[in-house]
Coordinates of N, CA, C and O in Angstrom, one line a residue:
M17 N 2.3 -18.4 -19.3 CA 2.7 -18.1 -18.0 C 3.3 -16.8 -18.0 O 3.9 -16.3 -18.9
I18 N 3.1 -16.1 -16.8 CA 3.5 -14.8 -16.6 C 4.1 -14.7 -15.2 O 3.5 -15.2 -14.3
T19 N 5.2 -14.0 -15.1 CA 5.8 -13.8 -13.7 C 5.5 -12.4 -13.2 O 5.1 -11.5 -13.9
A20 N 5.6 -12.4 -11.8 CA 5.3 -11.0 -11.3 C 6.2 -9.9 -11.8 O 5.7 -8.8 -12.1
P21 N 7.4 -10.1 -12.0 CA 8.3 -9.1 -12.6 C 7.9 -8.7 -14.0 O 7.9 -7.6 -14.4
Q22 N 7.4 -9.7 -14.8 CA 6.9 -9.3 -16.1 C 5.6 -8.5 -16.0 O 5.4 -7.6 -16.8
L23 N 4.8 -8.8 -15.1 CA 3.5 -8.0 -14.9 C 3.9 -6.6 -14.5 O 3.4 -5.7 -15.1
R24 N 4.8 -6.4 -13.6 CA 5.2 -5.0 -13.2 C 5.8 -4.3 -14.3 O 5.5 -3.1 -14.5
A25 N 6.6 -4.9 -15.1 CA 7.2 -4.3 -16.3 C 6.2 -4.0 -17.3 O 6.3 -2.9 -17.9
A26 N 5.3 -4.8 -17.5 CA 4.2 -4.6 -18.5 C 3.4 -3.4 -18.2 O 3.2 -2.4 -19.0
R27 N 3.1 -3.2 -16.9 CA 2.4 -2.0 -16.4 C 3.3 -0.7 -16.6 O 2.8 0.3 -17.1
A28 N 4.5 -0.9 -16.4 CA 5.4 0.3 -16.5 C 5.5 0.7 -17.9 O 5.4 1.9 -18.2
L29 N 5.7 -0.3 -18.9 CA 5.7 0.0 -20.2 C 4.4 0.8 -20.8 O 4.5 1.7 -21.6
L30 N 3.2 0.4 -20.2 CA 2.0 0.9 -20.6 C 1.8 2.3 -19.8 O 0.8 3.0 -20.3
G31 N 2.5 2.4 -18.7 CA 2.3 3.6 -18.0 C 0.9 3.7 -17.2 O 0.3 4.8 -17.1
I32 N 0.5 2.5 -16.7 CA -0.7 2.5 -16.0 C -0.5 2.0 -14.6 O 0.6 1.3 -14.3
D33 N -1.5 2.3 -13.7 CA -1.2 1.8 -12.3 C -2.0 0.6 -12.1 O -2.7 0.0 -13.1
Q34 N -2.0 0.0 -11.0 CA -2.7 -1.3 -10.7 C -4.2 -1.2 -10.8 O -4.9 -2.1 -11.4
R35 N -4.7 -0.1 -10.4 CA -6.2 0.2 -10.6 C -6.7 0.1 -12.0 O -7.6 -0.5 -12.4
R36 N -5.9 0.7 -12.9 CA -6.2 0.9 -14.3 C -6.2 -0.6 -14.9 O -7.0 -1.0 -15.7
L37 N -5.1 -1.4 -14.5 CA -5.0 -2.7 -15.1 C -6.2 -3.6 -14.5 O -6.7 -4.4 -15.3
A38 N -6.6 -3.3 -13.3 CA -7.7 -4.1 -12.9 C -9.0 -3.8 -13.7 O -9.7 -4.7 -14.1
E39 N -9.2 -2.5 -14.1 CA -10.3 -2.1 -14.9 C -10.2 -2.7 -16.2 O -11.2 -3.3 -16.8
L40 N -9.0 -2.7 -16.8 CA -8.8 -3.2 -18.2 C -9.1 -4.8 -18.2 O -9.5 -5.3 -19.2
S41 N -8.7 -5.4 -17.2 CA -8.7 -6.8 -17.2 C -10.0 -7.4 -16.6 O -10.3 -8.6 -16.7
G42 N -10.8 -6.5 -15.9 CA -12.0 -7.1 -15.2 C -11.8 -7.8 -14.0 O -12.6 -8.6 -13.4
L43 N -10.5 -7.6 -13.4 CA -10.1 -8.3 -12.2 C -10.2 -7.1 -11.0 O -10.3 -6.0 -11.3
S44 N -10.3 -7.7 -9.8 CA -10.3 -6.8 -8.7 C -8.9 -6.2 -8.4 O -7.9 -6.9 -8.8
L45 N -8.8 -5.0 -7.8 CA -7.5 -4.4 -7.5 C -6.7 -5.3 -6.5 O -5.6 -5.5 -6.7
P46 N -7.4 -5.9 -5.5 CA -6.6 -6.9 -4.6 C -6.1 -8.0 -5.4 O -5.0 -8.6 -5.1
T47 N -6.7 -8.5 -6.4 CA -6.3 -9.6 -7.1 C -5.0 -9.2 -8.0 O -4.0 -9.9 -8.0
I48 N -5.0 -8.1 -8.5 CA -3.8 -7.5 -9.2 C -2.6 -7.3 -8.3 O -1.5 -7.8 -8.5
Q49 N -2.9 -6.8 -7.1 CA -2.0 -6.6 -6.1 C -1.4 -8.0 -5.6 O -0.1 -8.1 -5.5
R50 N -2.2 -9.0 -5.5 CA -1.6 -10.3 -5.0 C -0.8 -10.9 -6.2 O 0.2 -11.5 -5.9
M51 N -1.2 -10.7 -7.4 CA -0.4 -11.2 -8.5 C 1.0 -10.6 -8.6 O 2.0 -11.3 -8.8
E52 N 1.0 -9.3 -8.4 CA 2.3 -8.6 -8.5 C 3.2 -8.9 -7.2 O 4.4 -8.7 -7.3
A53 N 2.5 -9.3 -6.2 CA 3.3 -9.6 -5.0 C 3.9 -11.0 -5.0 O 4.6 -11.5 -4.1
S54 N 3.5 -11.9 -6.0 CA 4.0 -13.2 -6.1 C 5.4 -13.3 -6.2 O 6.2 -12.4 -6.5
E55 N 6.0 -14.4 -5.7 CA 7.4 -14.6 -5.7 C 8.0 -14.8 -7.2 O 9.1 -14.5 -7.5
A56 N 7.3 -15.6 -8.0 CA 7.8 -15.9 -9.3 C 6.6 -16.0 -10.3 O 6.0 -15.0 -10.6
L57 N 6.3 -17.2 -10.8 CA 5.2 -17.3 -11.7 C 3.9 -17.0 -10.9 O 3.7 -17.3 -9.8
I58 N 3.1 -16.3 -11.6 CA 1.8 -15.9 -11.0 C 0.9 -17.1 -11.0 O 0.7 -17.7 -12.0
R59 N 0.4 -17.4 -9.8 CA -0.5 -18.5 -9.7 C -1.9 -17.9 -9.6 O -2.1 -16.9 -8.8
G60 N -2.9 -18.5 -10.1 CA -4.2 -18.1 -9.9 C -5.2 -19.0 -10.8 O -4.7 -19.9 -11.5
N61 N -6.4 -18.7 -10.7 CA -7.3 -19.6 -11.6 C -7.1 -19.2 -13.0 O -6.7 -18.1 -13.4
V62 N -7.3 -20.0 -13.9 CA -7.1 -20.0 -15.3 C -7.8 -18.8 -15.9 O -7.4 -18.0 -16.7
D63 N -9.1 -18.6 -15.4 CA -9.9 -17.5 -16.0 C -9.3 -16.1 -15.7 O -9.2 -15.2 -16.5
S64 N -8.8 -16.0 -14.4 CA -8.1 -14.7 -14.0 C -6.9 -14.4 -14.8 O -6.6 -13.3 -15.3
L65 N -6.1 -15.5 -15.0 CA -4.8 -15.3 -15.7 C -5.1 -15.1 -17.2 O -4.4 -14.2 -17.8
M66 N -6.1 -15.6 -17.8 CA -6.5 -15.4 -19.2 C -7.0 -13.9 -19.3 O -6.6 -13.2 -20.3
K67 N -7.8 -13.4 -18.3 CA -8.2 -12.1 -18.4 C -7.0 -11.1 -18.3 O -7.0 -10.1 -19.1
L68 N -6.0 -11.4 -17.5 CA -4.8 -10.6 -17.4 C -4.1 -10.5 -18.6 O -3.8 -9.4 -19.2
V69 N -3.7 -11.7 -19.1 CA -3.0 -11.8 -20.3 C -3.7 -11.2 -21.6 O -3.1 -10.4 -22.4
T70 N -4.9 -11.3 -21.7 CA -5.8 -10.8 -22.8 C -5.7 -9.2 -22.6 O -5.6 -8.5 -23.7
A71 N -5.9 -8.7 -21.4 CA -5.9 -7.3 -21.3 C -4.5 -6.6 -21.7 O -4.5 -5.7 -22.3
L72 N -3.4 -7.3 -21.2 CA -2.1 -6.9 -21.6 C -1.9 -6.9 -23.1 O -1.4 -5.9 -23.7
D73 N -2.3 -8.0 -23.8 CA -2.2 -8.2 -25.1 C -2.9 -7.1 -25.9 O -2.5 -6.4 -26.8
G74 N -4.2 -6.8 -25.4 CA -5.0 -5.8 -26.1 C -4.5 -4.4 -25.9 O -4.7 -3.5 -26.7
A75 N -3.7 -4.2 -24.8 CA -3.1 -2.9 -24.6 C -1.8 -2.7 -25.3 O -1.2 -1.7 -25.4
G76 N -1.3 -3.9 -26.0 CA -0.1 -3.8 -26.8 C 1.1 -4.5 -26.3 O 2.3 -4.2 -26.7
V77 N 1.0 -5.2 -25.2 CA 2.2 -5.8 -24.5 C 2.3 -7.3 -25.0 O 1.2 -8.1 -25.0
E78 N 3.4 -7.7 -25.5 CA 3.7 -9.0 -25.9 C 4.5 -9.6 -24.7 O 5.6 -9.2 -24.5
L79 N 4.0 -10.8 -24.2 CA 4.8 -11.5 -23.2 C 5.7 -12.5 -23.8 O 5.3 -13.2 -24.8
I80 N 7.0 -12.4 -23.5 CA 8.0 -13.2 -24.1 C 8.5 -14.2 -23.1 O 9.0 -13.8 -22.0
G81 N 8.3 -15.4 -23.3 CA 8.8 -16.5 -22.4 C 10.3 -16.7 -22.4 O 11.0 -16.3 -23.3
E82 N 10.8 -17.4 -21.4 CA 12.3 -17.5 -21.2 C 12.7 -18.4 -22.5 O 12.2 -19.4 -22.9
G83 N 13.7 -17.8 -23.1 CA 14.4 -18.6 -24.2 C 13.6 -18.6 -25.5 O 13.9 -19.3 -26.5
T84 N 12.5 -17.7 -25.6 CA 11.8 -17.7 -26.9 C 12.1 -16.4 -27.6 O 12.4 -15.3 -27.0
A85 N 11.8 -16.4 -28.8 CA 11.9 -15.1 -29.7 C 10.5 -14.5 -29.7 O 9.6 -15.1 -29.6
S86 N 10.6 -13.2 -30.1 CA 9.4 -12.4 -30.3 C 9.0 -12.6 -31.8 O 9.7 -12.0 -32.6
P87 N 8.0 -13.3 -32.1 CA 7.6 -13.5 -33.6 C 7.2 -12.2 -34.2 O 7.3 -12.0 -35.4
A88 N 6.7 -11.2 -33.4 CA 6.1 -10.0 -34.0 C 7.1 -9.0 -34.2 O 6.9 -8.0 -34.9
G89 N 8.3 -9.2 -33.7 CA 9.4 -8.2 -33.8 C 9.1 -7.0 -32.9 O 8.3 -7.1 -31.9
G90 N 9.5 -5.8 -33.3 CA 9.2 -4.6 -32.5 C 10.2 -4.4 -31.4 O 11.1 -5.3 -31.2
R91 N 10.1 -3.3 -30.7 CA 11.1 -3.0 -29.6 C 10.6 -3.8 -28.4 O 9.5 -4.1 -28.2
G92 N 11.6 -3.9 -27.6 CA 11.3 -4.7 -26.3 C 12.5 -4.6 -25.3 O 13.5 -4.1 -25.7
V93 N 12.3 -5.1 -24.2 CA 13.3 -5.2 -23.1 C 13.3 -6.6 -22.5 O 12.2 -7.1 -22.3
R94 N 14.5 -7.1 -22.3 CA 14.5 -8.5 -21.8 C 15.7 -8.5 -20.9 O 16.8 -7.9 -21.2
L95 N 15.7 -9.2 -19.8 CA 16.9 -9.4 -18.9 C 17.8 -10.3 -19.6 O 17.3 -11.3 -20.2
K96 N 19.1 -10.1 -19.5 CA 20.0 -11.0 -20.1 C 20.2 -12.2 -19.2 O 19.9 -12.1 -18.0
A97 N 20.7 -13.2 -19.7 CA 20.9 -14.5 -18.9 C 22.1 -14.0 -18.0 O 23.0 -13.3 -18.4
E98 N 22.2 -14.5 -16.8 CA 23.1 -14.1 -15.8 C 24.5 -14.3 -16.3 O 25.4 -13.4 -16.2
Q99 N 24.8 -15.2 -17.1 CA 26.2 -15.6 -17.5 C 26.6 -14.5 -18.7 O 27.7 -14.4 -19.0
D100 N 25.6 -13.8 -19.3 CA 25.9 -12.9 -20.3 C 26.1 -11.5 -19.9 O 26.3 -10.6 -20.6
V101 N 25.9 -11.3 -18.6 CA 26.1 -10.0 -18.0 C 27.6 -9.7 -17.8 O 28.2 -10.4 -17.1
P102 N 28.2 -8.6 -18.4 CA 29.6 -8.3 -18.2 C 30.0 -8.0 -16.8 O 29.2 -7.4 -16.1
R103 N 31.1 -8.6 -16.4 CA 31.6 -8.4 -15.0 C 32.9 -7.7 -15.0 O 33.4 -7.6 -13.9
K104 N 33.4 -7.3 -16.1 CA 34.7 -6.7 -16.2 C 34.8 -5.3 -15.5 O 35.7 -5.0 -14.8
H105 N 33.8 -4.5 -15.7 CA 33.8 -3.2 -15.1 C 32.9 -3.0 -14.0 O 31.9 -3.9 -13.8
G106 N 32.9 -2.0 -13.2 CA 32.0 -1.7 -12.0 C 30.6 -1.8 -12.5 O 29.7 -2.4 -11.7
G107 N 30.2 -1.2 -13.5 CA 28.9 -1.2 -14.1 C 28.3 -2.6 -14.3 O 27.2 -2.9 -14.0
G108 N 29.2 -3.4 -14.9 CA 28.8 -4.8 -15.2 C 28.5 -5.6 -13.9 O 27.7 -6.4 -13.8
K109 N 29.4 -5.3 -12.9 CA 29.2 -5.9 -11.6 C 28.0 -5.6 -11.0 O 27.2 -6.4 -10.4
L110 N 27.6 -4.3 -11.0 CA 26.4 -3.8 -10.5 C 25.2 -4.4 -11.3 O 24.2 -4.7 -10.7
A111 N 25.3 -4.5 -12.6 CA 24.2 -5.0 -13.4 C 24.0 -6.5 -13.1 O 22.9 -6.9 -12.9
A112 N 25.1 -7.3 -12.9 CA 25.0 -8.6 -12.5 C 24.4 -8.9 -11.2 O 23.5 -9.7 -11.0
E113 N 24.7 -8.0 -10.3 CA 24.0 -8.0 -9.0 C 22.5 -7.7 -9.0 O 21.7 -8.4 -8.4
A114 N 22.2 -6.8 -9.9 CA 20.8 -6.4 -10.1 C 20.1 -7.6 -10.7 O 19.0 -7.9 -10.3
V115 N 20.6 -8.2 -11.7 CA 20.0 -9.3 -12.3 C 19.7 -10.5 -11.4 O 18.7 -11.0 -11.2
R116 N 20.8 -10.7 -10.5 CA 20.6 -11.8 -9.5 C 19.5 -11.4 -8.6 O 18.7 -12.3 -8.2
G117 N 19.5 -10.2 -8.2 CA 18.3 -9.8 -7.2 C 17.0 -9.9 -7.8 O 16.0 -10.4 -7.2
I118 N 16.9 -9.4 -9.1 CA 15.6 -9.6 -9.7 C 15.2 -11.0 -9.9 O 14.1 -11.4 -9.6
R119 N 16.1 -11.8 -10.4 CA 15.8 -13.3 -10.5 C 15.5 -14.0 -9.2 O 14.7 -14.9 -9.1
A120 N 16.1 -13.5 -8.1 CA 15.9 -14.1 -6.8 C 14.4 -13.8 -6.3 O 13.8 -14.7 -5.7
R121 N 13.9 -12.7 -6.8 CA 12.5 -12.4 -6.5 C 11.5 -13.0 -7.5 O 10.3 -13.0 -7.3
A122 N 12.0 -13.4 -8.7 CA 11.2 -13.9 -9.7 C 10.8 -15.4 -9.5 O 11.3 -16.0 -8.8

């Protein structure tokens, strides 16, 4: 499973736009746009989702599910669990608000 925020982050890590992802995955641009506009988990037919995940994997992106470890290691970025975000300083408060906002859209 992949979420819309994961998809947008994956594209950002690869430095590609929606059109390029559509080309890599064999999906249409409107399909990619709909997927990225999803509220949380991307819903679609299995074939489209498999094409998307396969294209991201082939480009070097590893999708990491909630609460799972990355078996391949390597560098990565992951949102902290909300309770792990420091709230002591202003930056921590801002970070916590950002995480809540991202999760609300996810």
